[in-house]
Amino acid sequence: MSDDTQAHGPDDDAGRDTSPGHEVDHDPTGMTDDEKRHDQLTRAPKSDESDAAPRITTEDRGDGVTRIDVADTAKVRPGGAG
């Protein structure tokens, strides 16, 4: 019989891809991170599909450089109506 109260260390997820959009073996929902995000952002009573639209874009520029921008389609944008 296994003991689920056993302490877990920092290397428990070693070798697994836990990046956004990938399932984690011990996740009881069976949903990917992207599916969970969509579900959470569209669950509110007055929400719609646009609430779950991507809010950032990323561009790999090589040499370990990644550019992150606010997506043109983002429903919520930083800054005020200035």
PDB file of N, CA, C and O in Angstrom:
ATOM      1  N   MET A   1       0.848  -1.178   0.000  1.00  0.00           N
ATOM      2  CA  MET A   1       0.000   0.000   0.000  1.00  0.00           C
ATOM      3  C   MET A   1       0.889   1.235   0.000  1.00  0.00           C
ATOM      4  O   MET A   1       1.847   1.319   0.742  1.00  0.00           O
ATOM      5  N   SER A   2       0.581   2.207  -0.829  1.00  0.00           N
ATOM      6  CA  SER A   2       1.411   3.405  -0.910  1.00  0.00           C
ATOM      7  C   SER A   2       0.987   4.407   0.150  1.00  0.00           C
ATOM      8  O   SER A   2      -0.167   4.437   0.573  1.00  0.00           O
ATOM      9  N   ASP A   3       1.927   5.223   0.536  1.00  0.00           N
ATOM     10  CA  ASP A   3       1.681   6.237   1.556  1.00  0.00           C
ATOM     11  C   ASP A   3       1.642   7.594   0.887  1.00  0.00           C
ATOM     12  O   ASP A   3       2.666   8.141   0.512  1.00  0.00           O
ATOM     13  N   ASP A   4       0.435   8.161   0.688  1.00  0.00           N
ATOM     14  CA  ASP A   4       0.284   9.451   0.024  1.00  0.00           C
ATOM     15  C   ASP A   4       0.700  10.614   0.906  1.00  0.00           C
ATOM     16  O   ASP A   4       0.742  11.747   0.462  1.00  0.00           O
ATOM     17  N   THR A   5       0.998  10.359   2.161  1.00  0.00           N
ATOM     18  CA  THR A   5       1.417  11.445   3.058  1.00  0.00           C
ATOM     19  C   THR A   5       2.927  11.641   3.022  1.00  0.00           C
ATOM     20  O   THR A   5       3.452  12.488   3.703  1.00  0.00           O
ATOM     21  N   GLN A   6       3.598  10.881   2.190  1.00  0.00           N
ATOM     22  CA  GLN A   6       5.048  10.973   2.070  1.00  0.00           C
ATOM     23  C   GLN A   6       5.459  12.368   1.582  1.00  0.00           C
ATOM     24  O   GLN A   6       4.823  12.937   0.708  1.00  0.00           O
ATOM     25  N   ALA A   7       6.517  12.911   2.169  1.00  0.00           N
ATOM     26  CA  ALA A   7       7.010  14.231   1.762  1.00  0.00           C
ATOM     27  C   ALA A   7       7.552  14.162   0.347  1.00  0.00           C
ATOM     28  O   ALA A   7       8.150  13.173  -0.057  1.00  0.00           O
ATOM     29  N   HIS A   8       7.289  15.198  -0.418  1.00  0.00           N
ATOM     30  CA  HIS A   8       7.765  15.270  -1.796  1.00  0.00           C
ATOM     31  C   HIS A   8       8.867  16.314  -1.892  1.00  0.00           C
ATOM     32  O   HIS A   8       8.785  17.362  -1.271  1.00  0.00           O
ATOM     33  N   GLY A   9       9.849  16.023  -2.709  1.00  0.00           N
ATOM     34  CA  GLY A   9      10.978  16.932  -2.863  1.00  0.00           C
ATOM     35  C   GLY A   9      10.862  17.779  -4.108  1.00  0.00           C
ATOM     36  O   GLY A   9       9.947  17.631  -4.914  1.00  0.00           O
ATOM     37  N   PRO A  10      11.815  18.699  -4.311  1.00  0.00           N
ATOM     38  CA  PRO A  10      11.771  19.619  -5.441  1.00  0.00           C
ATOM     39  C   PRO A  10      11.967  18.935  -6.784  1.00  0.00           C
ATOM     40  O   PRO A  10      11.623  19.486  -7.810  1.00  0.00           O
ATOM     41  N   ASP A  11      12.483  17.700  -6.797  1.00  0.00           N
ATOM     42  CA  ASP A  11      12.741  17.015  -8.057  1.00  0.00           C
ATOM     43  C   ASP A  11      11.618  16.066  -8.463  1.00  0.00           C
ATOM     44  O   ASP A  11      11.771  15.271  -9.368  1.00  0.00           O
ATOM     45  N   ASP A  12      10.457  16.140  -7.801  1.00  0.00           N
ATOM     46  CA  ASP A  12       9.361  15.229  -8.111  1.00  0.00           C
ATOM     47  C   ASP A  12       8.904  15.331  -9.558  1.00  0.00           C
ATOM     48  O   ASP A  12       8.467  14.362 -10.140  1.00  0.00           O
ATOM     49  N   ASP A  13       8.957  16.504 -10.158  1.00  0.00           N
ATOM     50  CA  ASP A  13       8.531  16.693 -11.544  1.00  0.00           C
ATOM     51  C   ASP A  13       9.702  16.626 -12.514  1.00  0.00           C
ATOM     52  O   ASP A  13       9.553  16.962 -13.681  1.00  0.00           O
ATOM     53  N   ALA A  14      10.862  16.208 -12.056  1.00  0.00           N
ATOM     54  CA  ALA A  14      12.045  16.132 -12.913  1.00  0.00           C
ATOM     55  C   ALA A  14      11.767  15.205 -14.085  1.00  0.00           C
ATOM     56  O   ALA A  14      11.221  14.125 -13.924  1.00  0.00           O
ATOM     57  N   GLY A  15      12.094  15.647 -15.280  1.00  0.00           N
ATOM     58  CA  GLY A  15      11.914  14.843 -16.469  1.00  0.00           C
ATOM     59  C   GLY A  15      10.553  14.985 -17.117  1.00  0.00           C
ATOM     60  O   GLY A  15      10.317  14.461 -18.182  1.00  0.00           O
ATOM     61  N   ARG A  16       9.632  15.675 -16.462  1.00  0.00           N
ATOM     62  CA  ARG A  16       8.297  15.882 -17.027  1.00  0.00           C
ATOM     63  C   ARG A  16       8.198  17.273 -17.612  1.00  0.00           C
ATOM     64  O   ARG A  16       8.759  18.215 -17.082  1.00  0.00           O
ATOM     65  N   ASP A  17       7.434  17.398 -18.686  1.00  0.00           N
ATOM     66  CA  ASP A  17       7.202  18.710 -19.284  1.00  0.00           C
ATOM     67  C   ASP A  17       6.014  19.343 -18.573  1.00  0.00           C
ATOM     68  O   ASP A  17       4.880  18.940 -18.756  1.00  0.00           O
ATOM     69  N   THR A  18       6.302  20.322 -17.714  1.00  0.00           N
ATOM     70  CA  THR A  18       5.241  20.994 -16.959  1.00  0.00           C
ATOM     71  C   THR A  18       5.011  22.408 -17.479  1.00  0.00           C
ATOM     72  O   THR A  18       4.440  23.238 -16.792  1.00  0.00           O
ATOM     73  N   SER A  19       5.454  22.669 -18.707  1.00  0.00           N
ATOM     74  CA  SER A  19       5.261  23.990 -19.289  1.00  0.00           C
ATOM     75  C   SER A  19       3.783  24.183 -19.641  1.00  0.00           C
ATOM     76  O   SER A  19       3.029  23.214 -19.738  1.00  0.00           O
ATOM     77  N   PRO A  20       3.339  25.449 -19.815  1.00  0.00           N
ATOM     78  CA  PRO A  20       1.928  25.701 -20.122  1.00  0.00           C
ATOM     79  C   PRO A  20       1.434  24.884 -21.298  1.00  0.00           C
ATOM     80  O   PRO A  20       2.119  24.737 -22.307  1.00  0.00           O
ATOM     81  N   GLY A  21       0.230  24.331 -21.147  1.00  0.00           N
ATOM     82  CA  GLY A  21      -0.371  23.556 -22.212  1.00  0.00           C
ATOM     83  C   GLY A  21      -0.100  22.067 -22.139  1.00  0.00           C
ATOM     84  O   GLY A  21      -0.607  21.307 -22.938  1.00  0.00           O
ATOM     85  N   HIS A  22       0.705  21.637 -21.162  1.00  0.00           N
ATOM     86  CA  HIS A  22       1.012  20.219 -21.029  1.00  0.00           C
ATOM     87  C   HIS A  22       0.381  19.667 -19.758  1.00  0.00           C
ATOM     88  O   HIS A  22       0.358  20.327 -18.726  1.00  0.00           O
ATOM     89  N   GLU A  23      -0.109  18.449 -19.858  1.00  0.00           N
ATOM     90  CA  GLU A  23      -0.740  17.817 -18.715  1.00  0.00           C
ATOM     91  C   GLU A  23       0.315  17.368 -17.717  1.00  0.00           C
ATOM     92  O   GLU A  23       1.425  17.025 -18.087  1.00  0.00           O
ATOM     93  N   VAL A  24      -0.056  17.345 -16.461  1.00  0.00           N
ATOM     94  CA  VAL A  24       0.801  16.835 -15.402  1.00  0.00           C
ATOM     95  C   VAL A  24       0.189  15.515 -14.966  1.00  0.00           C
ATOM     96  O   VAL A  24      -1.019  15.412 -14.771  1.00  0.00           O
ATOM     97  N   ASP A  25       1.009  14.483 -14.796  1.00  0.00           N
ATOM     98  CA  ASP A  25       0.524  13.125 -14.529  1.00  0.00           C
ATOM     99  C   ASP A  25      -0.450  13.031 -13.360  1.00  0.00           C
ATOM    100  O   ASP A  25      -1.396  12.266 -13.406  1.00  0.00           O
ATOM    101  N   HIS A  26      -0.246  13.791 -12.309  1.00  0.00           N
ATOM    102  CA  HIS A  26      -1.074  13.653 -11.115  1.00  0.00           C
ATOM    103  C   HIS A  26      -2.279  14.600 -11.104  1.00  0.00           C
ATOM    104  O   HIS A  26      -2.957  14.720 -10.106  1.00  0.00           O
ATOM    105  N   ASP A  27      -2.601  15.214 -12.222  1.00  0.00           N
ATOM    106  CA  ASP A  27      -3.727  16.136 -12.306  1.00  0.00           C
ATOM    107  C   ASP A  27      -5.034  15.350 -12.441  1.00  0.00           C
ATOM    108  O   ASP A  27      -5.260  14.692 -13.450  1.00  0.00           O
ATOM    109  N   PRO A  28      -5.912  15.426 -11.449  1.00  0.00           N
ATOM    110  CA  PRO A  28      -7.143  14.635 -11.489  1.00  0.00           C
ATOM    111  C   PRO A  28      -8.176  15.127 -12.514  1.00  0.00           C
ATOM    112  O   PRO A  28      -9.085  14.391 -12.856  1.00  0.00           O
ATOM    113  N   THR A  29      -8.047  16.360 -13.027  1.00  0.00           N
ATOM    114  CA  THR A  29      -9.036  16.882 -13.969  1.00  0.00           C
ATOM    115  C   THR A  29      -8.853  16.316 -15.366  1.00  0.00           C
ATOM    116  O   THR A  29      -9.794  16.295 -16.150  1.00  0.00           O
ATOM    117  N   GLY A  30      -7.638  15.916 -15.709  1.00  0.00           N
ATOM    118  CA  GLY A  30      -7.369  15.430 -17.055  1.00  0.00           C
ATOM    119  C   GLY A  30      -7.309  16.547 -18.080  1.00  0.00           C
ATOM    120  O   GLY A  30      -7.310  16.289 -19.274  1.00  0.00           O
ATOM    121  N   MET A  31      -7.281  17.811 -17.620  1.00  0.00           N
ATOM    122  CA  MET A  31      -7.254  18.963 -18.527  1.00  0.00           C
ATOM    123  C   MET A  31      -5.834  19.488 -18.658  1.00  0.00           C
ATOM    124  O   MET A  31      -5.056  19.433 -17.714  1.00  0.00           O
ATOM    125  N   THR A  32      -5.531  20.022 -19.843  1.00  0.00           N
ATOM    126  CA  THR A  32      -4.236  20.672 -20.026  1.00  0.00           C
ATOM    127  C   THR A  32      -4.289  22.043 -19.345  1.00  0.00           C
ATOM    128  O   THR A  32      -5.373  22.535 -18.998  1.00  0.00           O
ATOM    129  N   ASP A  33      -3.160  22.673 -19.190  1.00  0.00           N
ATOM    130  CA  ASP A  33      -3.122  24.018 -18.598  1.00  0.00           C
ATOM    131  C   ASP A  33      -3.922  25.002 -19.446  1.00  0.00           C
ATOM    132  O   ASP A  33      -4.614  25.868 -18.913  1.00  0.00           O
ATOM    133  N   ASP A  34      -3.831  24.877 -20.781  1.00  0.00           N
ATOM    134  CA  ASP A  34      -4.593  25.766 -21.668  1.00  0.00           C
ATOM    135  C   ASP A  34      -6.101  25.567 -21.485  1.00  0.00           C
ATOM    136  O   ASP A  34      -6.870  26.524 -21.484  1.00  0.00           O
ATOM    137  N   GLU A  35      -6.524  24.312 -21.346  1.00  0.00           N
ATOM    138  CA  GLU A  35      -7.950  24.040 -21.129  1.00  0.00           C
ATOM    139  C   GLU A  35      -8.428  24.585 -19.787  1.00  0.00           C
ATOM    140  O   GLU A  35      -9.529  25.126 -19.687  1.00  0.00           O
ATOM    141  N   LYS A  36      -7.599  24.457 -18.758  1.00  0.00           N
ATOM    142  CA  LYS A  36      -7.953  25.006 -17.439  1.00  0.00           C
ATOM    143  C   LYS A  36      -8.079  26.522 -17.499  1.00  0.00           C
ATOM    144  O   LYS A  36      -8.991  27.107 -16.920  1.00  0.00           O
ATOM    145  N   ARG A  37      -7.140  27.171 -18.203  1.00  0.00           N
ATOM    146  CA  ARG A  37      -7.174  28.632 -18.338  1.00  0.00           C
ATOM    147  C   ARG A  37      -8.465  29.058 -19.027  1.00  0.00           C
ATOM    148  O   ARG A  37      -9.160  29.957 -18.574  1.00  0.00           O
ATOM    149  N   HIS A  38      -8.798  28.394 -20.131  1.00  0.00           N
ATOM    150  CA  HIS A  38     -10.012  28.717 -20.876  1.00  0.00           C
ATOM    151  C   HIS A  38     -11.235  28.523 -19.985  1.00  0.00           C
ATOM    152  O   HIS A  38     -12.126  29.376 -19.930  1.00  0.00           O
ATOM    153  N   ASP A  39     -11.301  27.406 -19.284  1.00  0.00           N
ATOM    154  CA  ASP A  39     -12.428  27.106 -18.406  1.00  0.00           C
ATOM    155  C   ASP A  39     -12.577  28.164 -17.326  1.00  0.00           C
ATOM    156  O   ASP A  39     -13.680  28.656 -17.060  1.00  0.00           O
ATOM    157  N   GLN A  40     -11.469  28.555 -16.718  1.00  0.00           N
ATOM    158  CA  GLN A  40     -11.510  29.552 -15.646  1.00  0.00           C
ATOM    159  C   GLN A  40     -11.958  30.917 -16.164  1.00  0.00           C
ATOM    160  O   GLN A  40     -12.748  31.606 -15.525  1.00  0.00           O
ATOM    161  N   LEU A  41     -11.467  31.312 -17.332  1.00  0.00           N
ATOM    162  CA  LEU A  41     -11.775  32.644 -17.850  1.00  0.00           C
ATOM    163  C   LEU A  41     -13.154  32.755 -18.499  1.00  0.00           C
ATOM    164  O   LEU A  41     -13.638  33.858 -18.730  1.00  0.00           O
ATOM    165  N   THR A  42     -13.794  31.639 -18.788  1.00  0.00           N
ATOM    166  CA  THR A  42     -15.132  31.691 -19.386  1.00  0.00           C
ATOM    167  C   THR A  42     -16.223  31.206 -18.435  1.00  0.00           C
ATOM    168  O   THR A  42     -17.375  31.077 -18.825  1.00  0.00           O
ATOM    169  N   ARG A  43     -15.884  30.963 -17.192  1.00  0.00           N
ATOM    170  CA  ARG A  43     -16.833  30.429 -16.220  1.00  0.00           C
ATOM    171  C   ARG A  43     -17.749  31.500 -15.621  1.00  0.00           C
ATOM    172  O   ARG A  43     -18.870  31.211 -15.222  1.00  0.00           O
ATOM    173  N   ALA A  44     -17.311  32.729 -15.552  1.00  0.00           N
ATOM    174  CA  ALA A  44     -18.107  33.799 -14.947  1.00  0.00           C
ATOM    175  C   ALA A  44     -19.403  34.007 -15.730  1.00  0.00           C
ATOM    176  O   ALA A  44     -19.441  33.819 -16.950  1.00  0.00           O
ATOM    177  N   PRO A  45     -20.486  34.427 -15.054  1.00  0.00           N
ATOM    178  CA  PRO A  45     -21.791  34.557 -15.703  1.00  0.00           C
ATOM    179  C   PRO A  45     -21.819  35.432 -16.959  1.00  0.00           C
ATOM    180  O   PRO A  45     -22.484  35.094 -17.919  1.00  0.00           O
ATOM    181  N   LYS A  46     -21.104  36.531 -16.988  1.00  0.00           N
ATOM    182  CA  LYS A  46     -21.156  37.434 -18.146  1.00  0.00           C
ATOM    183  C   LYS A  46     -19.940  37.300 -19.061  1.00  0.00           C
ATOM    184  O   LYS A  46     -19.713  38.143 -19.920  1.00  0.00           O
ATOM    185  N   SER A  47     -19.161  36.245 -18.893  1.00  0.00           N
ATOM    186  CA  SER A  47     -17.966  36.075 -19.725  1.00  0.00           C
ATOM    187  C   SER A  47     -18.342  35.519 -21.093  1.00  0.00           C
ATOM    188  O   SER A  47     -19.432  34.992 -21.296  1.00  0.00           O
ATOM    189  N   ASP A  48     -17.410  35.682 -22.043  1.00  0.00           N
ATOM    190  CA  ASP A  48     -17.591  35.098 -23.369  1.00  0.00           C
ATOM    191  C   ASP A  48     -16.241  34.598 -23.874  1.00  0.00           C
ATOM    192  O   ASP A  48     -15.234  34.704 -23.183  1.00  0.00           O
ATOM    193  N   GLU A  49     -16.212  34.040 -25.060  1.00  0.00           N
ATOM    194  CA  GLU A  49     -14.983  33.453 -25.606  1.00  0.00           C
ATOM    195  C   GLU A  49     -13.832  34.457 -25.680  1.00  0.00           C
ATOM    196  O   GLU A  49     -12.677  34.079 -25.541  1.00  0.00           O
ATOM    197  N   SER A  50     -14.132  35.730 -25.913  1.00  0.00           N
ATOM    198  CA  SER A  50     -13.060  36.721 -26.037  1.00  0.00           C
ATOM    199  C   SER A  50     -12.294  36.902 -24.719  1.00  0.00           C
ATOM    200  O   SER A  50     -11.153  37.334 -24.724  1.00  0.00           O
ATOM    201  N   ASP A  51     -12.910  36.560 -23.598  1.00  0.00           N
ATOM    202  CA  ASP A  51     -12.214  36.648 -22.312  1.00  0.00           C
ATOM    203  C   ASP A  51     -11.053  35.669 -22.238  1.00  0.00           C
ATOM    204  O   ASP A  51     -10.091  35.889 -21.506  1.00  0.00           O
ATOM    205  N   ALA A  52     -11.133  34.575 -22.974  1.00  0.00           N
ATOM    206  CA  ALA A  52     -10.083  33.561 -22.953  1.00  0.00           C
ATOM    207  C   ALA A  52      -9.066  33.739 -24.075  1.00  0.00           C
ATOM    208  O   ALA A  52      -8.134  32.955 -24.195  1.00  0.00           O
ATOM    209  N   ALA A  53      -9.231  34.775 -24.894  1.00  0.00           N
ATOM    210  CA  ALA A  53      -8.286  35.023 -25.990  1.00  0.00           C
ATOM    211  C   ALA A  53      -6.899  35.320 -25.426  1.00  0.00           C
ATOM    212  O   ALA A  53      -6.772  35.907 -24.353  1.00  0.00           O
ATOM    213  N   PRO A  54      -5.847  34.920 -26.134  1.00  0.00           N
ATOM    214  CA  PRO A  54      -4.488  35.199 -25.663  1.00  0.00           C
ATOM    215  C   PRO A  54      -4.271  36.693 -25.448  1.00  0.00           C
ATOM    216  O   PRO A  54      -4.746  37.514 -26.226  1.00  0.00           O
ATOM    217  N   ARG A  55      -3.577  37.035 -24.383  1.00  0.00           N
ATOM    218  CA  ARG A  55      -3.330  38.437 -24.051  1.00  0.00           C
ATOM    219  C   ARG A  55      -1.911  38.867 -24.357  1.00  0.00           C
ATOM    220  O   ARG A  55      -1.606  40.050 -24.309  1.00  0.00           O
ATOM    221  N   ILE A  56      -1.047  37.904 -24.666  1.00  0.00           N
ATOM    222  CA  ILE A  56       0.329  38.231 -25.032  1.00  0.00           C
ATOM    223  C   ILE A  56       0.725  37.427 -26.260  1.00  0.00           C
ATOM    224  O   ILE A  56       0.116  36.414 -26.579  1.00  0.00           O
ATOM    225  N   THR A  57       1.753  37.912 -26.944  1.00  0.00           N
ATOM    226  CA  THR A  57       2.384  37.154 -28.016  1.00  0.00           C
ATOM    227  C   THR A  57       3.862  37.042 -27.665  1.00  0.00           C
ATOM    228  O   THR A  57       4.422  37.923 -26.999  1.00  0.00           O
ATOM    229  N   THR A  58       4.471  35.964 -28.070  1.00  0.00           N
ATOM    230  CA  THR A  58       5.898  35.794 -27.827  1.00  0.00           C
ATOM    231  C   THR A  58       6.596  35.528 -29.146  1.00  0.00           C
ATOM    232  O   THR A  58       6.015  34.949 -30.068  1.00  0.00           O
ATOM    233  N   GLU A  59       7.823  35.979 -29.229  1.00  0.00           N
ATOM    234  CA  GLU A  59       8.632  35.783 -30.434  1.00  0.00           C
ATOM    235  C   GLU A  59      10.034  35.396 -29.998  1.00  0.00           C
ATOM    236  O   GLU A  59      10.689  36.145 -29.273  1.00  0.00           O
ATOM    237  N   ASP A  60      10.475  34.218 -30.423  1.00  0.00           N
ATOM    238  CA  ASP A  60      11.825  33.766 -30.115  1.00  0.00           C
ATOM    239  C   ASP A  60      12.770  34.428 -31.095  1.00  0.00           C
ATOM    240  O   ASP A  60      12.694  34.209 -32.300  1.00  0.00           O
ATOM    241  N   ARG A  61      13.646  35.265 -30.582  1.00  0.00           N
ATOM    242  CA  ARG A  61      14.581  35.995 -31.441  1.00  0.00           C
ATOM    243  C   ARG A  61      15.945  35.309 -31.528  1.00  0.00           C
ATOM    244  O   ARG A  61      16.878  35.874 -32.076  1.00  0.00           O
ATOM    245  N   GLY A  62      16.047  34.133 -30.969  1.00  0.00           N
ATOM    246  CA  GLY A  62      17.306  33.403 -31.015  1.00  0.00           C
ATOM    247  C   GLY A  62      18.234  33.834 -29.892  1.00  0.00           C
ATOM    248  O   GLY A  62      18.005  34.815 -29.197  1.00  0.00           O
ATOM    249  N   ASP A  63      19.270  33.078 -29.686  1.00  0.00           N
ATOM    250  CA  ASP A  63      20.276  33.350 -28.654  1.00  0.00           C
ATOM    251  C   ASP A  63      19.648  33.510 -27.272  1.00  0.00           C
ATOM    252  O   ASP A  63      20.135  34.281 -26.436  1.00  0.00           O
ATOM    253  N   GLY A  64      18.517  32.829 -27.029  1.00  0.00           N
ATOM    254  CA  GLY A  64      17.887  32.883 -25.718  1.00  0.00           C
ATOM    255  C   GLY A  64      17.072  34.138 -25.462  1.00  0.00           C
ATOM    256  O   GLY A  64      16.656  34.401 -24.339  1.00  0.00           O
ATOM    257  N   VAL A  65      16.840  34.942 -26.502  1.00  0.00           N
ATOM    258  CA  VAL A  65      16.081  36.179 -26.353  1.00  0.00           C
ATOM    259  C   VAL A  65      14.646  35.937 -26.820  1.00  0.00           C
ATOM    260  O   VAL A  65      14.419  35.460 -27.924  1.00  0.00           O
ATOM    261  N   THR A  66      13.678  36.256 -25.967  1.00  0.00           N
ATOM    262  CA  THR A  66      12.263  36.133 -26.314  1.00  0.00           C
ATOM    263  C   THR A  66      11.598  37.481 -26.114  1.00  0.00           C
ATOM    264  O   THR A  66      11.693  38.077 -25.045  1.00  0.00           O
ATOM    265  N   ARG A  67      10.942  37.963 -27.143  1.00  0.00           N
ATOM    266  CA  ARG A  67      10.198  39.226 -27.053  1.00  0.00           C
ATOM    267  C   ARG A  67       8.762  38.906 -26.658  1.00  0.00           C
ATOM    268  O   ARG A  67       8.129  38.029 -27.236  1.00  0.00           O
ATOM    269  N   ILE A  68       8.222  39.620 -25.678  1.00  0.00           N
ATOM    270  CA  ILE A  68       6.857  39.442 -25.205  1.00  0.00           C
ATOM    271  C   ILE A  68       6.121  40.757 -25.411  1.00  0.00           C
ATOM    272  O   ILE A  68       6.565  41.802 -24.946  1.00  0.00           O
ATOM    273  N   ASP A  69       4.999  40.702 -26.133  1.00  0.00           N
ATOM    274  CA  ASP A  69       4.191  41.895 -26.400  1.00  0.00           C
ATOM    275  C   ASP A  69       2.747  41.637 -25.998  1.00  0.00           C
ATOM    276  O   ASP A  69       2.286  40.497 -25.993  1.00  0.00           O
ATOM    277  N   VAL A  70       2.008  42.708 -25.743  1.00  0.00           N
ATOM    278  CA  VAL A  70       0.569  42.603 -25.535  1.00  0.00           C
ATOM    279  C   VAL A  70      -0.050  42.318 -26.902  1.00  0.00           C
ATOM    280  O   VAL A  70       0.244  43.001 -27.884  1.00  0.00           O
ATOM    281  N   ALA A  71      -0.894  41.305 -26.966  1.00  0.00           N
ATOM    282  CA  ALA A  71      -1.522  40.927 -28.239  1.00  0.00           C
ATOM    283  C   ALA A  71      -2.478  42.008 -28.710  1.00  0.00           C
ATOM    284  O   ALA A  71      -3.150  42.656 -27.907  1.00  0.00           O
ATOM    285  N   ASP A  72      -2.541  42.213 -30.022  1.00  0.00           N
ATOM    286  CA  ASP A  72      -3.466  43.193 -30.590  1.00  0.00           C
ATOM    287  C   ASP A  72      -4.912  42.842 -30.261  1.00  0.00           C
ATOM    288  O   ASP A  72      -5.770  43.707 -30.184  1.00  0.00           O
ATOM    289  N   THR A  73      -5.187  41.554 -30.089  1.00  0.00           N
ATOM    290  CA  THR A  73      -6.542  41.087 -29.817  1.00  0.00           C
ATOM    291  C   THR A  73      -6.883  41.033 -28.338  1.00  0.00           C
ATOM    292  O   THR A  73      -7.984  40.623 -27.975  1.00  0.00           O
ATOM    293  N   ALA A  74      -5.955  41.430 -27.473  1.00  0.00           N
ATOM    294  CA  ALA A  74      -6.193  41.344 -26.024  1.00  0.00           C
ATOM    295  C   ALA A  74      -7.370  42.226 -25.610  1.00  0.00           C
ATOM    296  O   ALA A  74      -7.430  43.407 -25.946  1.00  0.00           O
ATOM    297  N   LYS A  75      -8.300  41.635 -24.888  1.00  0.00           N
ATOM    298  CA  LYS A  75      -9.475  42.355 -24.430  1.00  0.00           C
ATOM    299  C   LYS A  75      -9.097  43.361 -23.335  1.00  0.00           C
ATOM    300  O   LYS A  75      -9.677  44.438 -23.231  1.00  0.00           O
ATOM    301  N   VAL A  76      -8.132  42.993 -22.521  1.00  0.00           N
ATOM    302  CA  VAL A  76      -7.662  43.857 -21.437  1.00  0.00           C
ATOM    303  C   VAL A  76      -6.236  44.267 -21.765  1.00  0.00           C
ATOM    304  O   VAL A  76      -5.396  43.430 -22.047  1.00  0.00           O
ATOM    305  N   ARG A  77      -5.960  45.568 -21.765  1.00  0.00           N
ATOM    306  CA  ARG A  77      -4.638  46.069 -22.109  1.00  0.00           C
ATOM    307  C   ARG A  77      -4.119  46.949 -20.990  1.00  0.00           C
ATOM    308  O   ARG A  77      -4.898  47.596 -20.295  1.00  0.00           O
ATOM    309  N   PRO A  78      -2.793  46.980 -20.798  1.00  0.00           N
ATOM    310  CA  PRO A  78      -2.241  47.833 -19.759  1.00  0.00           C
ATOM    311  C   PRO A  78      -2.397  49.320 -20.090  1.00  0.00           C
ATOM    312  O   PRO A  78      -2.562  49.692 -21.248  1.00  0.00           O
ATOM    313  N   GLY A  79      -2.372  50.131 -19.065  1.00  0.00           N
ATOM    314  CA  GLY A  79      -2.482  51.577 -19.269  1.00  0.00           C
ATOM    315  C   GLY A  79      -3.926  52.031 -19.238  1.00  0.00           C
ATOM    316  O   GLY A  79      -4.862  51.244 -19.244  1.00  0.00           O
ATOM    317  N   GLY A  80      -4.106  53.316 -19.215  1.00  0.00           N
ATOM    318  CA  GLY A  80      -5.452  53.866 -19.175  1.00  0.00           C
ATOM    319  C   GLY A  80      -5.877  54.417 -20.514  1.00  0.00           C
ATOM    320  O   GLY A  80      -5.128  54.413 -21.481  1.00  0.00           O
ATOM    321  N   ALA A  81      -7.080  54.870 -20.558  1.00  0.00           N
ATOM    322  CA  ALA A  81      -7.576  55.515 -21.775  1.00  0.00           C
ATOM    323  C   ALA A  81      -7.070  56.939 -21.771  1.00  0.00           C
ATOM    324  O   ALA A  81      -7.692  57.847 -21.244  1.00  0.00           O
ATOM    325  N   GLY A  82      -5.911  57.114 -22.328  1.00  0.00           N
ATOM    326  CA  GLY A  82      -5.224  58.358 -22.173  1.00  0.00           C
ATOM    327  C   GLY A  82      -5.322  59.289 -23.248  1.00  0.00           C
ATOM    328  O   GLY A  82      -5.242  60.329 -23.534  1.00  0.00           O
TER     329      GLY A  82
END
